[in-house]
Amino acid sequence: MTSEITVHYLEHSRGTRALWLLEELGVPYTIKAYKRNPKTQLAPPELKDIHPTGKSPLVVDKDGKVLAESGFICKYLIDKYGKGTELEPRNEQERNDIEYNLFAAESNFMTAGLALYIDHVAVQQAPTGFSFLLRRLFNVIESKYARPEMHLCLSLLNDQISKNGYIAADHLTGGDIMYENGIDFMKQLDPSLLDKYPAILKWFNKVHERPAYKRAVARGVESVAKL
Ligand SMILES: N[C@@H](CCC(=O)N[C@@H](CS)C(=O)NCC(=O)O)C(=O)O
């Protein structure tokens, strides 16, 4: 048992979701930071001592309960600590819309995102002599599956934001916390992907202006710098 929530935070990771969420909720927390393995970019094995997935974010609640999967972490912490905050669902319909987005951000969206990322890495790191062949293979995967799927997700998101102002409602919800990281990932991979989605770009800049988001990023960076 600890007196504060602990966030197990891996550098440059979805761990930012947990930090941002707790900043928005106004719940005090401690960060235990980890660096990635410089060769593999994987998390260090110690994270598996906290939860068998060994992936970040992992959150240990004040009562010692270990939480994994960022979508579940959002739902659990908002249900427990979000009463009266901006993140609290206002009615049943909103709760459903929010929970749909908690799932979608790590399923449909991330599946297409990771396919794009793998294509990118495979083509970049192809051994000499194989790169032409690999490029052809991955171009097919990218053009027939990954890009059309990603554009489908982005177009749905753009419509949701145009209608609501935020991802799932007319105020910040767990959906925004989940998607910010995914959009950031895609923007870094290929900034032109977002050119056709002005509502997403406006929303992305808007959430980055939130003091809680800025505090979360600063605390994450500071915790890794101290390692
Ligand atoms: N679906 C999980 C994904 C967690 C995940 O893959 N985290 C990455 C960082 S963004 C990680 O820990 N990677 C290091 C590793 O797999 O060793 C979630 O949403 O929490």
Tab-separated table of C-alpha atoms and ligand atoms in Angstrom:
chain	number	residue	atom	x	y	z
A	1	MET	CA	0.000	0.000	0.000
A	2	THR	CA	1.238	3.509	-0.846
A	3	SER	CA	-0.224	6.895	-0.004
A	4	GLU	CA	-0.052	8.082	-3.625
A	5	ILE	CA	-0.816	6.605	-6.998
A	6	THR	CA	2.347	5.474	-8.849
A	7	VAL	CA	2.649	5.761	-12.620
A	8	HIS	CA	5.235	3.483	-14.232
A	9	TYR	CA	6.280	5.709	-17.079
A	10	LEU	CA	8.441	4.630	-20.022
A	11	GLU	CA	10.121	7.453	-21.935
A	12	HIS	CA	8.396	8.548	-25.193
A	13	SER	CA	5.378	6.350	-24.638
A	14	ARG	CA	1.659	6.058	-24.091
A	15	GLY	CA	2.613	6.604	-20.434
A	16	THR	CA	1.883	10.301	-21.072
A	17	ARG	CA	-1.809	9.353	-21.162
A	18	ALA	CA	-1.738	8.346	-17.479
A	19	LEU	CA	0.200	11.472	-16.437
A	20	TRP	CA	-2.136	13.790	-18.354
A	21	LEU	CA	-5.220	12.045	-17.004
A	22	LEU	CA	-4.072	12.372	-13.381
A	23	GLU	CA	-3.160	16.033	-13.921
A	24	GLU	CA	-6.657	16.686	-15.315
A	25	LEU	CA	-8.228	14.816	-12.387
A	26	GLY	CA	-6.106	16.741	-9.880
A	27	VAL	CA	-5.008	13.508	-8.192
A	28	PRO	CA	-1.451	13.501	-6.763
A	29	TYR	CA	0.875	10.844	-8.146
A	30	THR	CA	4.484	9.701	-8.127
A	31	ILE	CA	6.340	8.775	-11.304
A	32	LYS	CA	8.652	5.791	-11.575
A	33	ALA	CA	10.464	6.419	-14.865
A	34	TYR	CA	12.194	3.945	-17.197
A	35	LYS	CA	14.400	4.320	-20.260
A	36	ARG	CA	13.927	2.221	-23.372
A	37	ASN	CA	16.611	-0.234	-24.440
A	38	PRO	CA	18.547	1.871	-26.999
A	39	LYS	CA	18.930	-1.067	-29.389
A	40	THR	CA	15.482	-2.670	-29.290
A	41	GLN	CA	13.462	0.307	-28.023
A	42	LEU	CA	11.708	-2.151	-25.683
A	43	ALA	CA	10.948	-1.495	-22.017
A	44	PRO	CA	13.387	-2.805	-19.399
A	45	PRO	CA	12.451	-6.200	-17.843
A	46	GLU	CA	11.709	-4.582	-14.415
A	47	LEU	CA	8.348	-3.435	-15.771
A	48	LYS	CA	7.324	-7.107	-15.901
A	49	ASP	CA	7.713	-7.204	-12.106
A	50	ILE	CA	4.840	-4.726	-11.905
A	51	HIS	CA	2.571	-6.413	-14.482
A	52	PRO	CA	3.293	-9.389	-16.794
A	53	THR	CA	2.712	-7.300	-19.955
A	54	GLY	CA	5.772	-5.218	-19.053
A	55	LYS	CA	4.298	-2.282	-20.987
A	56	SER	CA	3.707	1.331	-20.084
A	57	PRO	CA	1.567	2.857	-18.774
A	58	LEU	CA	1.125	0.781	-15.645
A	59	VAL	CA	-0.556	2.454	-12.706
A	60	VAL	CA	-0.570	1.282	-9.109
A	61	ASP	CA	-3.543	2.752	-7.286
A	62	LYS	CA	-3.368	3.887	-3.646
A	63	ASP	CA	-4.823	0.559	-2.470
A	64	GLY	CA	-2.109	-1.395	-4.334
A	65	LYS	CA	-4.324	-2.408	-7.294
A	66	VAL	CA	-2.247	-2.683	-10.476
A	67	LEU	CA	-3.846	-1.247	-13.617
A	68	ALA	CA	-2.690	-2.014	-17.165
A	69	GLU	CA	-3.995	-1.026	-20.651
A	70	SER	CA	-4.330	2.712	-21.055
A	71	GLY	CA	-8.014	2.561	-22.108
A	72	PHE	CA	-8.895	0.583	-18.994
A	73	ILE	CA	-6.720	2.864	-16.858
A	74	CYS	CA	-8.693	5.884	-18.147
A	75	LYS	CA	-12.035	4.263	-17.430
A	76	TYR	CA	-11.027	3.033	-13.975
A	77	LEU	CA	-9.474	6.287	-12.787
A	78	ILE	CA	-12.240	8.510	-14.194
A	79	ASP	CA	-14.923	6.318	-12.580
A	80	LYS	CA	-13.062	6.407	-9.262
A	81	TYR	CA	-11.645	9.948	-9.111
A	82	GLY	CA	-13.500	11.892	-11.818
A	83	LYS	CA	-16.725	12.874	-10.020
A	84	GLY	CA	-17.355	16.581	-10.497
A	85	THR	CA	-14.435	17.040	-12.921
A	86	GLU	CA	-14.645	17.946	-16.617
A	87	LEU	CA	-13.878	14.305	-17.467
A	88	GLU	CA	-16.986	12.860	-15.838
A	89	PRO	CA	-19.544	11.568	-18.388
A	90	ARG	CA	-22.672	13.767	-18.150
A	91	ASN	CA	-25.185	11.068	-19.100
A	92	GLU	CA	-25.487	7.466	-20.309
A	93	GLN	CA	-25.210	8.341	-24.009
A	94	GLU	CA	-21.993	10.264	-23.345
A	95	ARG	CA	-20.605	7.409	-21.271
A	96	ASN	CA	-21.194	5.045	-24.198
A	97	ASP	CA	-19.618	7.446	-26.711
A	98	ILE	CA	-16.586	7.896	-24.460
A	99	GLU	CA	-16.088	4.192	-23.828
A	100	TYR	CA	-16.395	3.438	-27.558
A	101	ASN	CA	-13.487	5.843	-28.123
A	102	LEU	CA	-11.382	4.370	-25.298
A	103	PHE	CA	-11.540	1.050	-27.163
A	104	ALA	CA	-11.275	2.420	-30.715
A	105	ALA	CA	-8.091	4.403	-30.002
A	106	GLU	CA	-6.173	1.210	-29.191
A	107	SER	CA	-7.951	-1.132	-31.595
A	108	ASN	CA	-8.994	0.142	-35.067
A	109	PHE	CA	-6.796	3.216	-34.931
A	110	MET	CA	-3.660	1.629	-33.475
A	111	THR	CA	-3.895	-1.470	-35.698
A	112	ALA	CA	-3.729	0.727	-38.792
A	113	GLY	CA	-1.125	2.985	-37.140
A	114	LEU	CA	1.164	0.096	-36.260
A	115	ALA	CA	0.824	-1.361	-39.769
A	116	LEU	CA	2.000	1.984	-41.167
A	117	TYR	CA	4.834	2.120	-38.644
A	118	ILE	CA	5.994	-1.438	-39.395
A	119	ASP	CA	5.991	-0.677	-43.143
A	120	HIS	CA	8.074	2.409	-42.480
A	121	VAL	CA	10.613	0.602	-40.266
A	122	ALA	CA	10.811	-2.483	-42.514
A	123	VAL	CA	11.598	-0.420	-45.589
A	124	GLN	CA	14.136	1.726	-43.713
A	125	GLN	CA	15.957	-1.212	-42.130
A	126	ALA	CA	15.821	-3.688	-45.004
A	127	PRO	CA	19.178	-5.417	-45.519
A	128	THR	CA	20.995	-4.333	-48.669
A	129	GLY	CA	19.940	-6.460	-51.594
A	130	PHE	CA	16.455	-7.046	-50.173
A	131	SER	CA	15.279	-3.476	-49.969
A	132	PHE	CA	13.736	-3.376	-53.471
A	133	LEU	CA	11.722	-6.534	-52.830
A	134	LEU	CA	10.712	-5.501	-49.329
A	135	ARG	CA	9.728	-2.044	-50.502
A	136	ARG	CA	7.399	-3.581	-53.101
A	137	LEU	CA	5.836	-5.941	-50.568
A	138	PHE	CA	5.340	-3.274	-47.918
A	139	ASN	CA	4.048	-0.760	-50.449
A	140	VAL	CA	1.258	-3.212	-51.232
A	141	ILE	CA	0.390	-3.656	-47.522
A	142	GLU	CA	0.497	0.094	-47.042
A	143	SER	CA	-1.568	1.075	-50.066
A	144	LYS	CA	-4.127	-1.748	-49.846
A	145	TYR	CA	-4.583	-1.917	-46.075
A	146	ALA	CA	-2.775	0.464	-43.747
A	147	ARG	CA	-3.381	3.828	-45.444
A	148	PRO	CA	-7.037	3.276	-46.370
A	149	GLU	CA	-7.746	2.018	-42.809
A	150	MET	CA	-5.959	4.977	-41.244
A	151	HIS	CA	-7.832	7.427	-43.489
A	152	LEU	CA	-11.115	5.777	-42.524
A	153	CYS	CA	-10.270	6.262	-38.817
A	154	LEU	CA	-9.088	9.853	-39.351
A	155	SER	CA	-12.145	10.778	-41.359
A	156	LEU	CA	-14.491	9.409	-38.652
A	157	LEU	CA	-12.531	11.261	-35.979
A	158	ASN	CA	-12.598	14.485	-37.972
A	159	ASP	CA	-16.417	14.206	-38.198
A	160	GLN	CA	-16.745	13.474	-34.465
A	161	ILE	CA	-14.611	16.501	-33.554
A	162	SER	CA	-16.439	18.782	-36.037
A	163	LYS	CA	-19.730	17.777	-34.397
A	164	ASN	CA	-18.639	17.774	-30.717
A	165	GLY	CA	-15.636	20.084	-30.349
A	166	TYR	CA	-13.776	17.202	-28.671
A	167	ILE	CA	-13.489	13.483	-29.471
A	168	ALA	CA	-16.602	12.170	-27.741
A	169	ALA	CA	-18.448	15.135	-26.232
A	170	ASP	CA	-18.454	18.941	-26.011
A	171	HIS	CA	-15.814	18.748	-23.273
A	172	LEU	CA	-12.581	16.869	-22.584
A	173	THR	CA	-13.053	13.137	-21.903
A	174	GLY	CA	-10.942	9.998	-21.710
A	175	GLY	CA	-11.373	9.780	-25.502
A	176	ASP	CA	-9.196	12.875	-25.966
A	177	ILE	CA	-6.560	11.535	-23.574
A	178	MET	CA	-6.409	8.294	-25.592
A	179	TYR	CA	-6.374	9.796	-29.082
A	180	GLU	CA	-3.859	12.601	-28.479
A	181	ASN	CA	-1.046	10.061	-28.256
A	182	GLY	CA	-2.187	8.173	-31.368
A	183	ILE	CA	-2.478	11.330	-33.458
A	184	ASP	CA	0.923	12.470	-32.239
A	185	PHE	CA	2.382	9.098	-33.309
A	186	MET	CA	0.897	9.454	-36.816
A	187	LYS	CA	1.977	13.100	-37.101
A	188	GLN	CA	5.558	12.134	-36.338
A	189	LEU	CA	5.463	9.233	-38.788
A	190	ASP	CA	3.951	11.211	-41.667
A	191	PRO	CA	2.773	14.795	-41.011
A	192	SER	CA	1.019	14.933	-44.421
A	193	LEU	CA	-1.440	12.235	-43.267
A	194	LEU	CA	-3.377	14.892	-41.364
A	195	ASP	CA	-3.531	17.508	-44.126
A	196	LYS	CA	-7.120	16.638	-45.036
A	197	TYR	CA	-8.391	16.778	-41.449
A	198	PRO	CA	-8.558	20.399	-40.232
A	199	ALA	CA	-10.800	19.619	-37.249
A	200	ILE	CA	-8.263	17.085	-35.929
A	201	LEU	CA	-5.393	19.547	-36.335
A	202	LYS	CA	-7.323	22.303	-34.531
A	203	TRP	CA	-8.299	19.920	-31.706
A	204	PHE	CA	-4.704	18.642	-31.408
A	205	ASN	CA	-3.386	22.197	-30.914
A	206	LYS	CA	-6.237	22.999	-28.510
A	207	VAL	CA	-5.584	20.058	-26.164
A	208	HIS	CA	-1.851	20.811	-26.164
A	209	GLU	CA	-2.629	24.252	-24.735
A	210	ARG	CA	-4.229	22.752	-21.634
A	211	PRO	CA	-2.174	23.482	-18.496
A	212	ALA	CA	-2.676	19.883	-17.290
A	213	TYR	CA	-1.240	18.502	-20.537
A	214	LYS	CA	1.779	20.807	-20.278
A	215	ARG	CA	2.386	19.821	-16.652
A	216	ALA	CA	2.155	16.108	-17.558
A	217	VAL	CA	4.695	16.408	-20.382
A	218	ALA	CA	7.059	18.455	-18.213
A	219	ARG	CA	6.874	15.939	-15.342
A	220	GLY	CA	7.455	13.021	-17.715
A	221	VAL	CA	10.517	14.656	-19.275
A	222	GLU	CA	11.898	15.674	-15.873
A	223	SER	CA	11.481	12.167	-14.427
A	224	VAL	CA	13.395	10.590	-17.334
A	225	ALA	CA	16.134	13.257	-17.195
A	226	LYS	CA	16.827	12.297	-13.563
A	227	LEU	CA	17.595	8.650	-14.462
B	1	LIG	N1	-2.389	-1.389	-25.474
B	1	LIG	C1	-1.416	-0.998	-24.488
B	1	LIG	C2	-0.107	-0.754	-25.198
B	1	LIG	C3	1.027	-0.490	-24.249
B	1	LIG	C4	2.337	-0.363	-25.011
B	1	LIG	O1	2.578	-1.035	-26.032
B	1	LIG	N2	3.227	0.489	-24.506
B	1	LIG	C5	4.501	0.667	-25.148
B	1	LIG	C6	4.928	2.124	-25.064
B	1	LIG	S1	3.959	3.179	-26.037
B	1	LIG	C7	5.574	-0.124	-24.427
B	1	LIG	O2	5.559	-0.221	-23.220
B	1	LIG	N3	6.537	-0.628	-25.196
B	1	LIG	C8	7.695	-1.267	-24.677
B	1	LIG	C9	7.699	-2.750	-24.822
B	1	LIG	O3	6.765	-3.303	-25.429
B	1	LIG	O4	8.655	-3.362	-24.346
B	1	LIG	C10	-1.918	0.263	-23.782
B	1	LIG	O5	-2.694	1.004	-24.392
B	1	LIG	O6	-1.557	0.502	-22.623
